[in-house]
PDB file of C-alpha atoms in Angstrom:
ATOM      1  CA  UNK A   1     111.034  92.603  87.844  1.00 75.00           C
ATOM      2  CA  UNK A   2     112.122  91.807  84.471  1.00 83.00           C
ATOM      3  CA  UNK A   3     113.892  93.932  82.252  1.00 97.00           C
ATOM      4  CA  UNK A   4     111.921  95.851  79.788  1.00 98.00           C
ATOM      5  CA  UNK A   5     111.975  97.609  76.239  1.00 98.00           C
ATOM      6  CA  UNK A   6     110.128 100.731  75.607  1.00 98.00           C
ATOM      7  CA  UNK A   7     109.532 102.733  72.241  1.00 98.00           C
ATOM      8  CA  UNK A   8     107.221 105.201  70.683  1.00 98.00           C
ATOM      9  CA  UNK A   9     104.543 104.047  68.607  1.00 98.00           C
ATOM     10  CA  UNK A  10     101.785 105.940  66.652  1.00 98.00           C
ATOM     11  CA  UNK A  11      98.290 104.613  66.846  1.00 98.00           C
ATOM     12  CA  UNK A  12      95.817 105.606  64.138  1.00 98.00           C
ATOM     13  CA  UNK A  13      92.672 106.857  65.348  1.00 98.00           C
ATOM     14  CA  UNK A  14      89.627 108.539  63.695  1.00 96.00           C
ATOM     15  CA  UNK A  15      90.840 112.179  64.443  1.00 96.00           C
ATOM     16  CA  UNK A  16      94.605 111.586  63.150  1.00 96.00           C
ATOM     17  CA  UNK A  17      97.447 109.742  64.945  1.00 98.00           C
ATOM     18  CA  UNK A  18      97.841 109.396  68.628  1.00 98.00           C
ATOM     19  CA  UNK A  19     101.547 109.445  69.539  1.00 98.00           C
ATOM     20  CA  UNK A  20     102.119 106.781  72.396  1.00 98.00           C
ATOM     21  CA  UNK A  21     104.606 105.023  74.652  1.00 98.00           C
ATOM     22  CA  UNK A  22     104.572 101.457  74.481  1.00 99.00           C
ATOM     23  CA  UNK A  23     106.717  99.112  76.794  1.00 98.00           C
ATOM     24  CA  UNK A  24     106.829  95.452  77.439  1.00 98.00           C
ATOM     25  CA  UNK A  25     109.350  92.940  79.088  1.00 98.00           C
ATOM     26  CA  UNK A  26     112.308  92.505  77.187  1.00 98.00           C
ATOM     27  CA  UNK A  27     112.004  88.656  76.330  1.00 97.00           C
ATOM     28  CA  UNK A  28     109.182  89.770  73.909  1.00 97.00           C
ATOM     29  CA  UNK A  29     106.527  87.405  74.920  1.00 97.00           C
ATOM     30  CA  UNK A  30     103.009  88.210  74.451  1.00 98.00           C
ATOM     31  CA  UNK A  31     101.816  89.544  77.862  1.00 98.00           C
ATOM     32  CA  UNK A  32      98.583  90.783  79.261  1.00 98.00           C
ATOM     33  CA  UNK A  33      97.824  94.373  78.258  1.00 98.00           C
ATOM     34  CA  UNK A  34      97.441  97.499  80.465  1.00 99.00           C
ATOM     35  CA  UNK A  35      96.018 100.738  78.728  1.00 99.00           C
ATOM     36  CA  UNK A  36      97.653 103.418  80.996  1.00 99.00           C
ATOM     37  CA  UNK A  37      95.802 106.676  80.892  1.00 98.00           C
ATOM     38  CA  UNK A  38      97.607 109.876  81.706  1.00 98.00           C
ATOM     39  CA  UNK A  39      97.077 112.722  84.317  1.00 98.00           C
ATOM     40  CA  UNK A  40      96.544 116.393  82.948  1.00 97.00           C
ATOM     41  CA  UNK A  41     100.238 117.097  82.713  1.00 97.00           C
ATOM     42  CA  UNK A  42     100.605 114.230  79.933  1.00 97.00           C
ATOM     43  CA  UNK A  43     102.972 111.932  78.258  1.00 98.00           C
ATOM     44  CA  UNK A  44     106.396 112.682  79.878  1.00 97.00           C
ATOM     45  CA  UNK A  45     109.490 111.062  81.642  1.00 97.00           C
ATOM     46  CA  UNK A  46     107.488 110.363  84.611  1.00 98.00           C
ATOM     47  CA  UNK A  47     104.611 108.407  83.394  1.00 98.00           C
ATOM     48  CA  UNK A  48     107.166 106.792  81.003  1.00 98.00           C
ATOM     49  CA  UNK A  49     108.951 105.515  84.397  1.00 98.00           C
ATOM     50  CA  UNK A  50     105.892 104.501  85.824  1.00 98.00           C
ATOM     51  CA  UNK A  51     104.823 102.558  82.807  1.00 98.00           C
ATOM     52  CA  UNK A  52     108.411 100.793  82.970  1.00 98.00           C
ATOM     53  CA  UNK A  53     107.850  99.721  86.374  1.00 98.00           C
ATOM     54  CA  UNK A  54     104.457  97.963  85.513  1.00 98.00           C
ATOM     55  CA  UNK A  55     105.608  96.475  82.495  1.00 98.00           C
ATOM     56  CA  UNK A  56     108.798  95.038  84.633  1.00 98.00           C
ATOM     57  CA  UNK A  57     106.018  93.028  86.705  1.00 98.00           C
ATOM     58  CA  UNK A  58     104.991  91.366  83.525  1.00 98.00           C
ATOM     59  CA  UNK A  59     102.685  93.261  81.326  1.00 98.00           C
ATOM     60  CA  UNK A  60     102.520  95.347  77.983  1.00 98.00           C
ATOM     61  CA  UNK A  61     101.809  98.784  78.738  1.00 99.00           C
ATOM     62  CA  UNK A  62     100.710 101.595  76.606  1.00 99.00           C
ATOM     63  CA  UNK A  63     100.386 104.949  77.299  1.00 99.00           C
ATOM     64  CA  UNK A  64      98.760 107.027  74.645  1.00 98.00           C
ATOM     65  CA  UNK A  65      98.992 110.825  74.535  1.00 98.00           C
ATOM     66  CA  UNK A  66      95.242 111.701  74.927  1.00 98.00           C
ATOM     67  CA  UNK A  67      95.537 115.375  73.954  1.00 98.00           C
ATOM     68  CA  UNK A  68      96.888 114.019  70.466  1.00 98.00           C
ATOM     69  CA  UNK A  69      94.509 116.429  68.655  1.00 98.00           C
ATOM     70  CA  UNK A  70      96.271 119.341  70.177  1.00 97.00           C
ATOM     71  CA  UNK A  71      99.804 117.886  68.798  1.00 97.00           C
ATOM     72  CA  UNK A  72     102.258 115.341  69.807  1.00 97.00           C
ATOM     73  CA  UNK A  73     103.567 115.041  73.218  1.00 97.00           C
ATOM     74  CA  UNK A  74     104.559 117.472  74.819  1.00 96.00           C
ATOM     75  CA  UNK A  75     101.605 119.185  74.228  1.00 95.00           C
ATOM     76  CA  UNK A  76     102.634 121.755  76.660  1.00 93.00           C
ATOM     77  CA  UNK A  77     106.199 122.748  77.616  1.00 92.00           C
ATOM     78  CA  UNK A  78     106.445 121.919  81.158  1.00 94.00           C
ATOM     79  CA  UNK A  79     109.162 122.063  83.643  1.00 95.00           C
ATOM     80  CA  UNK A  80     110.816 118.858  84.813  1.00 96.00           C
ATOM     81  CA  UNK A  81     109.462 119.577  88.318  1.00 97.00           C
ATOM     82  CA  UNK A  82     105.892 120.887  87.674  1.00 97.00           C
ATOM     83  CA  UNK A  83     104.671 122.946  90.350  1.00 97.00           C
ATOM     84  CA  UNK A  84     101.323 124.885  89.828  1.00 94.00           C
ATOM     85  CA  UNK A  85     101.936 127.187  92.574  1.00 94.00           C
ATOM     86  CA  UNK A  86     105.177 128.485  91.057  1.00 94.00           C
ATOM     87  CA  UNK A  87     103.599 128.822  87.689  1.00 94.00           C
ATOM     88  CA  UNK A  88      99.569 129.700  88.091  1.00 89.00           C
ATOM     89  CA  UNK A  89      99.298 129.878  84.240  1.00 94.00           C
ATOM     90  CA  UNK A  90      99.852 125.921  84.117  1.00 95.00           C
ATOM     91  CA  UNK A  91      96.189 125.193  84.623  1.00 93.00           C
ATOM     92  CA  UNK A  92      95.165 128.295  82.354  1.00 94.00           C
ATOM     93  CA  UNK A  93      96.826 126.342  79.656  1.00 94.00           C
ATOM     94  CA  UNK A  94      95.886 122.905  80.717  1.00 95.00           C
ATOM     95  CA  UNK A  95      92.431 123.554  81.617  1.00 96.00           C
ATOM     96  CA  UNK A  96      90.961 123.730  77.823  1.00 96.00           C
ATOM     97  CA  UNK A  97      92.882 120.510  76.925  1.00 97.00           C
ATOM     98  CA  UNK A  98      91.055 118.492  79.602  1.00 97.00           C
ATOM     99  CA  UNK A  99      87.463 119.967  78.972  1.00 95.00           C
ATOM    100  CA  UNK A 100      88.046 119.021  75.321  1.00 95.00           C
ATOM    101  CA  UNK A 101      87.967 115.413  76.118  1.00 96.00           C
ATOM    102  CA  UNK A 102      84.431 114.380  75.892  1.00 96.00           C
ATOM    103  CA  UNK A 103      82.786 110.898  76.569  1.00 97.00           C
ATOM    104  CA  UNK A 104      82.389 110.525  72.926  1.00 97.00           C
ATOM    105  CA  UNK A 105      85.799 111.456  72.128  1.00 98.00           C
ATOM    106  CA  UNK A 106      87.226 109.106  74.768  1.00 98.00           C
ATOM    107  CA  UNK A 107      85.419 106.297  73.650  1.00 98.00           C
ATOM    108  CA  UNK A 108      86.251 106.720  70.108  1.00 98.00           C
ATOM    109  CA  UNK A 109      89.949 106.937  70.851  1.00 98.00           C
ATOM    110  CA  UNK A 110      89.815 103.974  73.500  1.00 98.00           C
ATOM    111  CA  UNK A 111      88.296 101.738  70.413  1.00 98.00           C
ATOM    112  CA  UNK A 112      91.674 102.599  68.560  1.00 98.00           C
ATOM    113  CA  UNK A 113      93.931 101.758  71.160  1.00 98.00           C
ATOM    114  CA  UNK A 114      92.180  98.425  72.059  1.00 98.00           C
ATOM    115  CA  UNK A 115      92.090  97.250  68.293  1.00 98.00           C
ATOM    116  CA  UNK A 116      95.744  98.309  68.171  1.00 98.00           C
ATOM    117  CA  UNK A 117      96.645  95.997  71.216  1.00 98.00           C
ATOM    118  CA  UNK A 118      94.656  93.205  70.039  1.00 98.00           C
ATOM    119  CA  UNK A 119      96.725  93.052  67.045  1.00 98.00           C
ATOM    120  CA  UNK A 120      99.824  93.679  68.749  1.00 98.00           C
ATOM    121  CA  UNK A 121     102.124  90.559  68.837  1.00 98.00           C
ATOM    122  CA  UNK A 122     103.339  91.517  72.082  1.00 98.00           C
ATOM    123  CA  UNK A 123      99.750  91.377  74.020  1.00 98.00           C
ATOM    124  CA  UNK A 124      98.280  87.994  74.950  1.00 98.00           C
ATOM    125  CA  UNK A 125      94.896  86.914  73.498  1.00 97.00           C
ATOM    126  CA  UNK A 126      91.944  87.880  75.946  1.00 97.00           C
ATOM    127  CA  UNK A 127      90.820  91.170  77.762  1.00 98.00           C
ATOM    128  CA  UNK A 128      92.862  93.881  78.964  1.00 98.00           C
ATOM    129  CA  UNK A 129      92.959  96.162  82.052  1.00 98.00           C
ATOM    130  CA  UNK A 130      93.054  99.884  82.685  1.00 99.00           C
ATOM    131  CA  UNK A 131      94.723 102.143  84.935  1.00 99.00           C
ATOM    132  CA  UNK A 132      94.208 106.073  85.142  1.00 98.00           C
ATOM    133  CA  UNK A 133      95.308 109.044  87.266  1.00 98.00           C
ATOM    134  CA  UNK A 134      93.823 112.127  87.919  1.00 98.00           C
ATOM    135  CA  UNK A 135      91.468 112.735  85.079  1.00 98.00           C
ATOM    136  CA  UNK A 136      92.771 109.455  83.533  1.00 98.00           C
ATOM    137  CA  UNK A 137      90.514 107.900  86.147  1.00 98.00           C
ATOM    138  CA  UNK A 138      87.542 109.532  84.204  1.00 98.00           C
ATOM    139  CA  UNK A 139      88.555 107.872  81.211  1.00 98.00           C
ATOM    140  CA  UNK A 140      89.131 104.382  82.443  1.00 98.00           C
ATOM    141  CA  UNK A 141      85.494 104.514  83.602  1.00 98.00           C
ATOM    142  CA  UNK A 142      84.188 105.490  80.443  1.00 98.00           C
ATOM    143  CA  UNK A 143      86.094 102.998  78.496  1.00 98.00           C
ATOM    144  CA  UNK A 144      85.012 100.108  80.924  1.00 98.00           C
ATOM    145  CA  UNK A 145      81.757 101.433  80.466  1.00 98.00           C
ATOM    146  CA  UNK A 146      81.958 101.492  76.518  1.00 98.00           C
ATOM    147  CA  UNK A 147      84.019  98.385  75.946  1.00 98.00           C
ATOM    148  CA  UNK A 148      82.812  95.885  78.802  1.00 98.00           C
ATOM    149  CA  UNK A 149      83.884  92.571  76.632  1.00 98.00           C
ATOM    150  CA  UNK A 150      87.233  93.933  76.455  1.00 98.00           C
ATOM    151  CA  UNK A 151      87.913  95.339  79.844  1.00 98.00           C
ATOM    152  CA  UNK A 152      88.548  92.884  82.549  1.00 98.00           C
ATOM    153  CA  UNK A 153      89.837  95.289  85.138  1.00 98.00           C
ATOM    154  CA  UNK A 154      90.124  99.176  85.897  1.00 98.00           C
ATOM    155  CA  UNK A 155      91.963 101.061  88.471  1.00 99.00           C
ATOM    156  CA  UNK A 156      91.804 104.845  89.219  1.00 98.00           C
ATOM    157  CA  UNK A 157      93.912 106.698  91.706  1.00 98.00           C
ATOM    158  CA  UNK A 158      93.345 110.289  92.707  1.00 98.00           C
ATOM    159  CA  UNK A 159      90.481 110.711  90.234  1.00 98.00           C
ATOM    160  CA  UNK A 160      88.586 113.899  90.188  1.00 97.00           C
ATOM    161  CA  UNK A 161      84.908 114.571  89.191  1.00 98.00           C
ATOM    162  CA  UNK A 162      83.926 111.002  89.138  1.00 98.00           C
ATOM    163  CA  UNK A 163      80.304 111.437  89.966  1.00 98.00           C
ATOM    164  CA  UNK A 164      79.087 114.773  88.997  1.00 98.00           C
ATOM    165  CA  UNK A 165      75.643 116.185  88.284  1.00 97.00           C
ATOM    166  CA  UNK A 166      76.912 116.390  84.607  1.00 96.00           C
ATOM    167  CA  UNK A 167      74.838 114.204  82.210  1.00 95.00           C
ATOM    168  CA  UNK A 168      78.384 112.634  81.047  1.00 95.00           C
ATOM    169  CA  UNK A 169      79.304 111.930  84.655  1.00 98.00           C
ATOM    170  CA  UNK A 170      81.337 108.523  84.581  1.00 98.00           C
ATOM    171  CA  UNK A 171      79.324 107.094  87.411  1.00 98.00           C
ATOM    172  CA  UNK A 172      76.426 106.893  85.020  1.00 98.00           C
ATOM    173  CA  UNK A 173      78.177 104.218  83.246  1.00 98.00           C
ATOM    174  CA  UNK A 174      78.251 101.727  86.110  1.00 98.00           C
ATOM    175  CA  UNK A 175      75.436  99.442  84.959  1.00 98.00           C
ATOM    176  CA  UNK A 176      77.532  98.710  81.970  1.00 98.00           C
ATOM    177  CA  UNK A 177      80.767  97.706  83.632  1.00 98.00           C
ATOM    178  CA  UNK A 178      81.556  93.993  84.038  1.00 98.00           C
ATOM    179  CA  UNK A 179      85.329  94.768  85.168  1.00 98.00           C
ATOM    180  CA  UNK A 180      86.468  94.594  88.593  1.00 98.00           C
ATOM    181  CA  UNK A 181      87.435  98.177  89.795  1.00 98.00           C
ATOM    182  CA  UNK A 182      89.800  99.604  92.498  1.00 99.00           C
ATOM    183  CA  UNK A 183      89.824 103.217  93.128  1.00 98.00           C
ATOM    184  CA  UNK A 184      92.212 104.809  95.784  1.00 98.00           C
ATOM    185  CA  UNK A 185      90.714 108.535  96.342  1.00 98.00           C
ATOM    186  CA  UNK A 186      92.807 110.945  97.557  1.00 98.00           C
ATOM    187  CA  UNK A 187      92.048 112.550 100.961  1.00 96.00           C
ATOM    188  CA  UNK A 188      90.444 115.879 101.174  1.00 88.00           C
ATOM    189  CA  UNK A 189      90.548 116.150  97.464  1.00 96.00           C
ATOM    190  CA  UNK A 190      88.414 119.154  96.228  1.00 96.00           C
ATOM    191  CA  UNK A 191      88.069 117.369  92.743  1.00 97.00           C
ATOM    192  CA  UNK A 192      86.516 114.598  94.603  1.00 98.00           C
ATOM    193  CA  UNK A 193      84.572 115.663  97.906  1.00 97.00           C
ATOM    194  CA  UNK A 194      82.743 113.378 100.159  1.00 97.00           C
ATOM    195  CA  UNK A 195      79.509 113.552  98.398  1.00 98.00           C
ATOM    196  CA  UNK A 196      81.115 112.466  95.406  1.00 98.00           C
ATOM    197  CA  UNK A 197      82.688 109.683  96.624  1.00 98.00           C
ATOM    198  CA  UNK A 198      79.482 108.274  98.149  1.00 98.00           C
ATOM    199  CA  UNK A 199      77.632 108.876  95.026  1.00 98.00           C
ATOM    200  CA  UNK A 200      80.260 106.975  93.235  1.00 98.00           C
ATOM    201  CA  UNK A 201      80.374 104.311  95.666  1.00 98.00           C
ATOM    202  CA  UNK A 202      76.316 103.857  95.617  1.00 98.00           C
ATOM    203  CA  UNK A 203      76.460 103.926  91.808  1.00 98.00           C
ATOM    204  CA  UNK A 204      78.833 100.923  91.603  1.00 98.00           C
ATOM    205  CA  UNK A 205      77.274  98.969  94.587  1.00 98.00           C
ATOM    206  CA  UNK A 206      73.693  99.689  93.035  1.00 98.00           C
ATOM    207  CA  UNK A 207      74.769  98.365  89.551  1.00 98.00           C
ATOM    208  CA  UNK A 208      76.590  95.135  91.224  1.00 98.00           C
ATOM    209  CA  UNK A 209      79.993  96.186  90.159  1.00 98.00           C
ATOM    210  CA  UNK A 210      82.961  94.112  91.669  1.00 98.00           C
ATOM    211  CA  UNK A 211      84.924  97.036  93.018  1.00 98.00           C
ATOM    212  CA  UNK A 212      86.844  98.409  96.035  1.00 98.00           C
ATOM    213  CA  UNK A 213      87.194 102.174  97.004  1.00 98.00           C
ATOM    214  CA  UNK A 214      89.465 103.537  99.420  1.00 98.00           C
ATOM    215  CA  UNK A 215      90.510 107.049 100.695  1.00 98.00           C
ATOM    216  CA  UNK A 216      94.337 107.070 101.597  1.00 98.00           C
ATOM    217  CA  UNK A 217      94.353 109.283 104.473  1.00 97.00           C
ATOM    218  CA  UNK A 218      96.884 112.415 104.421  1.00 97.00           C
ATOM    219  CA  UNK A 219      97.653 111.737 100.604  1.00 98.00           C
ATOM    220  CA  UNK A 220      96.533 114.866  98.349  1.00 97.00           C
ATOM    221  CA  UNK A 221      95.431 115.015  94.770  1.00 97.00           C
ATOM    222  CA  UNK A 222      98.378 113.766  92.613  1.00 98.00           C
ATOM    223  CA  UNK A 223      99.964 111.706  95.284  1.00 98.00           C
ATOM    224  CA  UNK A 224     101.339 109.173  92.816  1.00 98.00           C
ATOM    225  CA  UNK A 225     103.132 111.774  90.774  1.00 98.00           C
ATOM    226  CA  UNK A 226     106.835 112.259  91.714  1.00 98.00           C
ATOM    227  CA  UNK A 227     107.509 115.104  89.718  1.00 98.00           C
ATOM    228  CA  UNK A 228     104.862 117.356  91.184  1.00 98.00           C
ATOM    229  CA  UNK A 229     104.806 118.617  94.898  1.00 97.00           C
ATOM    230  CA  UNK A 230     101.437 116.376  95.680  1.00 97.00           C
ATOM    231  CA  UNK A 231     103.923 113.219  95.572  1.00 98.00           C
ATOM    232  CA  UNK A 232     103.605 110.958  98.574  1.00 98.00           C
ATOM    233  CA  UNK A 233     105.866 108.154  98.716  1.00 98.00           C
ATOM    234  CA  UNK A 234     103.858 105.944 101.141  1.00 98.00           C
ATOM    235  CA  UNK A 235     100.633 106.542  99.236  1.00 98.00           C
ATOM    236  CA  UNK A 236     102.394 105.645  96.034  1.00 98.00           C
ATOM    237  CA  UNK A 237     103.549 102.343  97.171  1.00 98.00           C
ATOM    238  CA  UNK A 238     100.252 101.477  98.705  1.00 98.00           C
ATOM    239  CA  UNK A 239      99.016 102.341  95.140  1.00 98.00           C
ATOM    240  CA  UNK A 240     101.524 100.094  93.157  1.00 98.00           C
ATOM    241  CA  UNK A 241     100.186  97.106  95.720  1.00 98.00           C
ATOM    242  CA  UNK A 242      96.567  97.607  95.125  1.00 98.00           C
ATOM    243  CA  UNK A 243      97.375  97.952  91.374  1.00 98.00           C
ATOM    244  CA  UNK A 244      99.365  94.872  91.029  1.00 98.00           C
ATOM    245  CA  UNK A 245      96.888  93.121  93.134  1.00 98.00           C
ATOM    246  CA  UNK A 246      94.119  93.876  90.915  1.00 98.00           C
ATOM    247  CA  UNK A 247      95.931  92.830  87.563  1.00 98.00           C
ATOM    248  CA  UNK A 248      96.789  89.474  89.372  1.00 98.00           C
ATOM    249  CA  UNK A 249      93.341  88.730  90.333  1.00 97.00           C
ATOM    250  CA  UNK A 250      92.355  89.708  86.608  1.00 97.00           C
ATOM    251  CA  UNK A 251      94.822  87.536  84.649  1.00 97.00           C
TER     252      UNK A 251
END
């Protein structure tokens, strides 16, 4: 693990500025880029620490505030330890933000993020990788399908609603994906029941997408998020091994 340097950056999009966190190895040399998609709780200290760890493995990592249309992060005032059971209003406040991110908006923003990375002296020439958590797994899929020439690999962890009956469901973009995918599903996850897992994998297989999908036994939705009750250390370390392995293959 190398020393890293992180900073706040503002990325122009078609709908205003997306405040973001950028972190890279401290030597300043150009490195392969990873676009890191947040969970619903947003850009906050824990996600920055995750991005720091990823950068320490040799990558330039960008974590955009995907809720930028609603304001700069933190868009909502959340406690340091986020427990919806202790405050049931959290999801009442987050729900409209999550549902506001349509595939079209995600694609539009992703184009801005990818252009910004391509112009950065901290980013090596070539394609990028994606990783996403909870709702961010959907964003990673939509981005991989919309920009197949720019995305070499994409990962998603405890993702929800990956293969629904909705006409914009992420699994429907599988025929356009050329990246290698890795998805680590949470066990007994209401947002991704077994029928969706099966539909998701069938879509990837039918489309010929290189992929690995695994269920993490006993790990609940949100298992990588150490500032929530869902955190599972064993599953989190498994996620890191899988993600870094995917990036090594991609770059």
